[in-house]
PDB file of C-alpha atoms in Angstrom:
ATOM      1  CA  UNK A   1      -2.088  -0.790  17.978  1.00 51.00           C
ATOM      2  CA  UNK A   2      -5.364  -2.168  16.679  1.00 64.00           C
ATOM      3  CA  UNK A   3      -5.165  -5.364  14.647  1.00 73.00           C
ATOM      4  CA  UNK A   4      -3.635  -8.806  14.907  1.00 81.00           C
ATOM      5  CA  UNK A   5      -1.120  -8.692  12.093  1.00 90.00           C
ATOM      6  CA  UNK A   6      -1.691  -9.779   8.507  1.00 94.00           C
ATOM      7  CA  UNK A   7      -2.695 -13.265   7.427  1.00 92.00           C
ATOM      8  CA  UNK A   8      -2.901 -14.775   3.903  1.00 93.00           C
ATOM      9  CA  UNK A   9      -6.184 -14.215   2.070  1.00 94.00           C
ATOM     10  CA  UNK A  10      -6.246 -10.420   2.422  1.00 94.00           C
ATOM     11  CA  UNK A  11      -8.509  -8.351   0.190  1.00 92.00           C
ATOM     12  CA  UNK A  12      -6.758  -6.426  -2.605  1.00 96.00           C
ATOM     13  CA  UNK A  13      -6.407  -2.682  -1.951  1.00 98.00           C
ATOM     14  CA  UNK A  14      -7.615  -1.855  -5.483  1.00 97.00           C
ATOM     15  CA  UNK A  15      -9.153  -3.918  -8.264  1.00 91.00           C
ATOM     16  CA  UNK A  16      -6.496  -3.862 -10.942  1.00 91.00           C
ATOM     17  CA  UNK A  17      -3.805  -5.946 -12.585  1.00 93.00           C
ATOM     18  CA  UNK A  18      -0.266  -6.176 -11.225  1.00 94.00           C
ATOM     19  CA  UNK A  19       1.967  -3.917 -13.353  1.00 94.00           C
ATOM     20  CA  UNK A  20       5.208  -4.579 -11.475  1.00 95.00           C
ATOM     21  CA  UNK A  21       5.995  -7.474  -9.154  1.00 96.00           C
ATOM     22  CA  UNK A  22       7.913  -7.586  -5.896  1.00 97.00           C
ATOM     23  CA  UNK A  23      11.657  -8.086  -6.433  1.00 96.00           C
ATOM     24  CA  UNK A  24      11.667  -7.097 -10.109  1.00 96.00           C
ATOM     25  CA  UNK A  25      13.797  -4.237 -11.469  1.00 95.00           C
ATOM     26  CA  UNK A  26      12.498  -0.694 -11.215  1.00 90.00           C
ATOM     27  CA  UNK A  27      12.953   1.527 -14.299  1.00 85.00           C
ATOM     28  CA  UNK A  28      14.857   4.095 -12.198  1.00 83.00           C
ATOM     29  CA  UNK A  29      17.144   1.497 -10.618  1.00 90.00           C
ATOM     30  CA  UNK A  30      16.851  -0.839  -7.652  1.00 93.00           C
ATOM     31  CA  UNK A  31      14.065  -3.368  -7.227  1.00 95.00           C
ATOM     32  CA  UNK A  32      10.401  -3.080  -6.315  1.00 95.00           C
ATOM     33  CA  UNK A  33       9.891  -3.628  -2.568  1.00 96.00           C
ATOM     34  CA  UNK A  34       6.161  -3.929  -3.167  1.00 97.00           C
ATOM     35  CA  UNK A  35       3.777  -4.273  -6.096  1.00 96.00           C
ATOM     36  CA  UNK A  36       2.461  -1.717  -8.537  1.00 95.00           C
ATOM     37  CA  UNK A  37      -1.254  -2.168  -9.231  1.00 96.00           C
ATOM     38  CA  UNK A  38      -3.113  -0.484 -12.072  1.00 96.00           C
ATOM     39  CA  UNK A  39      -5.741   1.835 -10.587  1.00 96.00           C
ATOM     40  CA  UNK A  40      -8.053   4.345 -12.206  1.00 95.00           C
ATOM     41  CA  UNK A  41      -7.508   7.978 -11.155  1.00 95.00           C
ATOM     42  CA  UNK A  42      -9.766   8.624  -8.161  1.00 97.00           C
ATOM     43  CA  UNK A  43     -10.497   4.939  -7.490  1.00 97.00           C
ATOM     44  CA  UNK A  44     -11.028   3.914  -3.854  1.00 98.00           C
ATOM     45  CA  UNK A  45      -7.930   2.529  -2.146  1.00 98.00           C
ATOM     46  CA  UNK A  46      -9.139   0.137   0.548  1.00 98.00           C
ATOM     47  CA  UNK A  47      -7.114  -0.903   3.564  1.00 98.00           C
ATOM     48  CA  UNK A  48      -6.363  -4.654   3.465  1.00 97.00           C
ATOM     49  CA  UNK A  49      -6.991  -5.256   7.194  1.00 96.00           C
ATOM     50  CA  UNK A  50      -7.881  -3.411  10.401  1.00 96.00           C
ATOM     51  CA  UNK A  51      -5.266  -1.183  11.957  1.00 97.00           C
ATOM     52  CA  UNK A  52      -4.118   2.309  12.886  1.00 98.00           C
ATOM     53  CA  UNK A  53      -2.825   4.973  10.497  1.00 98.00           C
ATOM     54  CA  UNK A  54       0.785   5.799  11.448  1.00 98.00           C
ATOM     55  CA  UNK A  55       1.795   7.976   8.453  1.00 98.00           C
ATOM     56  CA  UNK A  56      -0.294  10.107   6.097  1.00 98.00           C
ATOM     57  CA  UNK A  57       1.656  12.710   4.174  1.00 98.00           C
ATOM     58  CA  UNK A  58       3.472  13.542   0.943  1.00 96.00           C
ATOM     59  CA  UNK A  59       6.845  11.830   0.590  1.00 95.00           C
ATOM     60  CA  UNK A  60       9.325  12.440  -2.228  1.00 92.00           C
ATOM     61  CA  UNK A  61       9.227   9.563  -4.722  1.00 89.00           C
ATOM     62  CA  UNK A  62       6.028   8.140  -3.221  1.00 93.00           C
ATOM     63  CA  UNK A  63       3.646  11.078  -3.517  1.00 96.00           C
ATOM     64  CA  UNK A  64       0.715  11.013  -1.119  1.00 97.00           C
ATOM     65  CA  UNK A  65       1.614   8.083   1.125  1.00 98.00           C
ATOM     66  CA  UNK A  66      -0.384   6.370   3.850  1.00 98.00           C
ATOM     67  CA  UNK A  67       0.931   3.654   6.169  1.00 98.00           C
ATOM     68  CA  UNK A  68      -1.229   1.458   8.417  1.00 98.00           C
ATOM     69  CA  UNK A  69       0.043  -0.488  11.440  1.00 97.00           C
ATOM     70  CA  UNK A  70      -1.745  -3.840  11.753  1.00 97.00           C
ATOM     71  CA  UNK A  71      -0.047  -5.040  14.932  1.00 96.00           C
ATOM     72  CA  UNK A  72       2.431  -7.948  15.252  1.00 95.00           C
ATOM     73  CA  UNK A  73       4.983  -5.660  13.516  1.00 96.00           C
ATOM     74  CA  UNK A  74       3.050  -5.668  10.222  1.00 97.00           C
ATOM     75  CA  UNK A  75       2.632  -2.457   8.209  1.00 98.00           C
ATOM     76  CA  UNK A  76       0.890  -1.880   4.888  1.00 98.00           C
ATOM     77  CA  UNK A  77       1.966   0.991   2.640  1.00 98.00           C
ATOM     78  CA  UNK A  78      -0.111   2.737  -0.061  1.00 98.00           C
ATOM     79  CA  UNK A  79       1.596   5.290  -2.336  1.00 97.00           C
ATOM     80  CA  UNK A  80       1.059   7.556  -5.394  1.00 96.00           C
ATOM     81  CA  UNK A  81      -2.414   8.520  -4.145  1.00 97.00           C
ATOM     82  CA  UNK A  82      -4.324  11.493  -5.519  1.00 97.00           C
ATOM     83  CA  UNK A  83      -5.559  12.243  -1.999  1.00 97.00           C
ATOM     84  CA  UNK A  84      -5.504  10.794   1.508  1.00 98.00           C
ATOM     85  CA  UNK A  85      -8.762  10.397   3.438  1.00 98.00           C
ATOM     86  CA  UNK A  86      -7.325   9.441   6.834  1.00 98.00           C
ATOM     87  CA  UNK A  87      -4.837  10.976   9.229  1.00 98.00           C
ATOM     88  CA  UNK A  88      -2.318   9.712  11.746  1.00 98.00           C
ATOM     89  CA  UNK A  89      -4.015   8.078  14.720  1.00 98.00           C
ATOM     90  CA  UNK A  90      -7.179   7.089  12.845  1.00 98.00           C
ATOM     91  CA  UNK A  91      -8.415   3.538  13.418  1.00 98.00           C
ATOM     92  CA  UNK A  92      -9.495   1.809  10.199  1.00 97.00           C
ATOM     93  CA  UNK A  93     -11.585  -1.282   9.538  1.00 96.00           C
ATOM     94  CA  UNK A  94     -10.878  -3.895   6.854  1.00 96.00           C
ATOM     95  CA  UNK A  95     -12.018  -2.621   3.465  1.00 96.00           C
ATOM     96  CA  UNK A  96     -12.390   1.001   4.545  1.00 98.00           C
ATOM     97  CA  UNK A  97     -11.441   3.552   1.868  1.00 98.00           C
ATOM     98  CA  UNK A  98      -8.302   5.334   3.086  1.00 98.00           C
ATOM     99  CA  UNK A  99      -7.203   7.163  -0.075  1.00 98.00           C
ATOM    100  CA  UNK A 100      -8.078   7.858  -3.703  1.00 98.00           C
ATOM    101  CA  UNK A 101      -5.717   6.475  -6.322  1.00 97.00           C
ATOM    102  CA  UNK A 102      -3.642   8.766  -8.504  1.00 96.00           C
ATOM    103  CA  UNK A 103      -0.228   9.450  -9.975  1.00 94.00           C
ATOM    104  CA  UNK A 104       1.552  11.652  -7.403  1.00 91.00           C
ATOM    105  CA  UNK A 105       5.260  11.207  -6.732  1.00 87.00           C
ATOM    106  CA  UNK A 106       6.368  11.482 -10.342  1.00 83.00           C
ATOM    107  CA  UNK A 107       4.367   8.610 -11.832  1.00 82.00           C
ATOM    108  CA  UNK A 108       3.166   8.835 -15.424  1.00 82.00           C
ATOM    109  CA  UNK A 109       0.130   6.575 -15.086  1.00 88.00           C
ATOM    110  CA  UNK A 110      -2.388   6.336 -12.304  1.00 94.00           C
ATOM    111  CA  UNK A 111      -1.470   3.330 -10.134  1.00 96.00           C
ATOM    112  CA  UNK A 112      -1.217   2.188  -6.550  1.00 97.00           C
ATOM    113  CA  UNK A 113       2.113   1.209  -5.071  1.00 96.00           C
ATOM    114  CA  UNK A 114       1.385  -1.311  -2.304  1.00 98.00           C
ATOM    115  CA  UNK A 115       3.968  -2.659   0.104  1.00 97.00           C
ATOM    116  CA  UNK A 116       3.815  -4.913   3.157  1.00 97.00           C
ATOM    117  CA  UNK A 117       6.520  -4.729   5.819  1.00 97.00           C
ATOM    118  CA  UNK A 118       7.051  -7.238   8.616  1.00 97.00           C
ATOM    119  CA  UNK A 119       9.563  -6.402  11.350  1.00 96.00           C
ATOM    120  CA  UNK A 120      10.895  -3.602   9.143  1.00 94.00           C
ATOM    121  CA  UNK A 121      11.508  -5.707   6.016  1.00 96.00           C
ATOM    122  CA  UNK A 122       9.447  -5.676   2.845  1.00 97.00           C
ATOM    123  CA  UNK A 123       7.729  -8.984   2.035  1.00 96.00           C
ATOM    124  CA  UNK A 124       5.975  -9.989  -1.195  1.00 96.00           C
ATOM    125  CA  UNK A 125       2.415  -8.705  -0.682  1.00 95.00           C
ATOM    126  CA  UNK A 126       0.985 -11.030  -3.340  1.00 92.00           C
ATOM    127  CA  UNK A 127       1.746 -13.955  -0.981  1.00 92.00           C
ATOM    128  CA  UNK A 128      -0.734 -12.426   1.481  1.00 95.00           C
ATOM    129  CA  UNK A 129      -3.435 -11.289  -0.954  1.00 93.00           C
ATOM    130  CA  UNK A 130      -6.422 -13.485  -1.776  1.00 91.00           C
ATOM    131  CA  UNK A 131      -5.911 -15.486  -4.964  1.00 81.00           C
TER     132      UNK A 131
END
């Protein structure tokens, strides 16, 4: 895959406050495995680093979901999108718009759910995002 993993100091996928933090309780039970970021309906969702799109489809509970493989067993996950602009196999550059934010997947408010996985486990994405 394209990309050399994810390193701290990544750009944020959307410009918006954190509404729910990694590891905190979800209203419907369980804990957040990523972060929920406030995002205006239709706002550009930008990929945090270069990579290859490995999933781009609707998934129950996540709405329009896109997953990017960054190499070194790092994936970034973007959910609740209004629409997806990339498809599986597409190569993306850092900062490229890959989706438009929305509220699919049963969300009330427009927001982006953003998750980072390393070797199959979710890690706190805020640790990797630029301060």
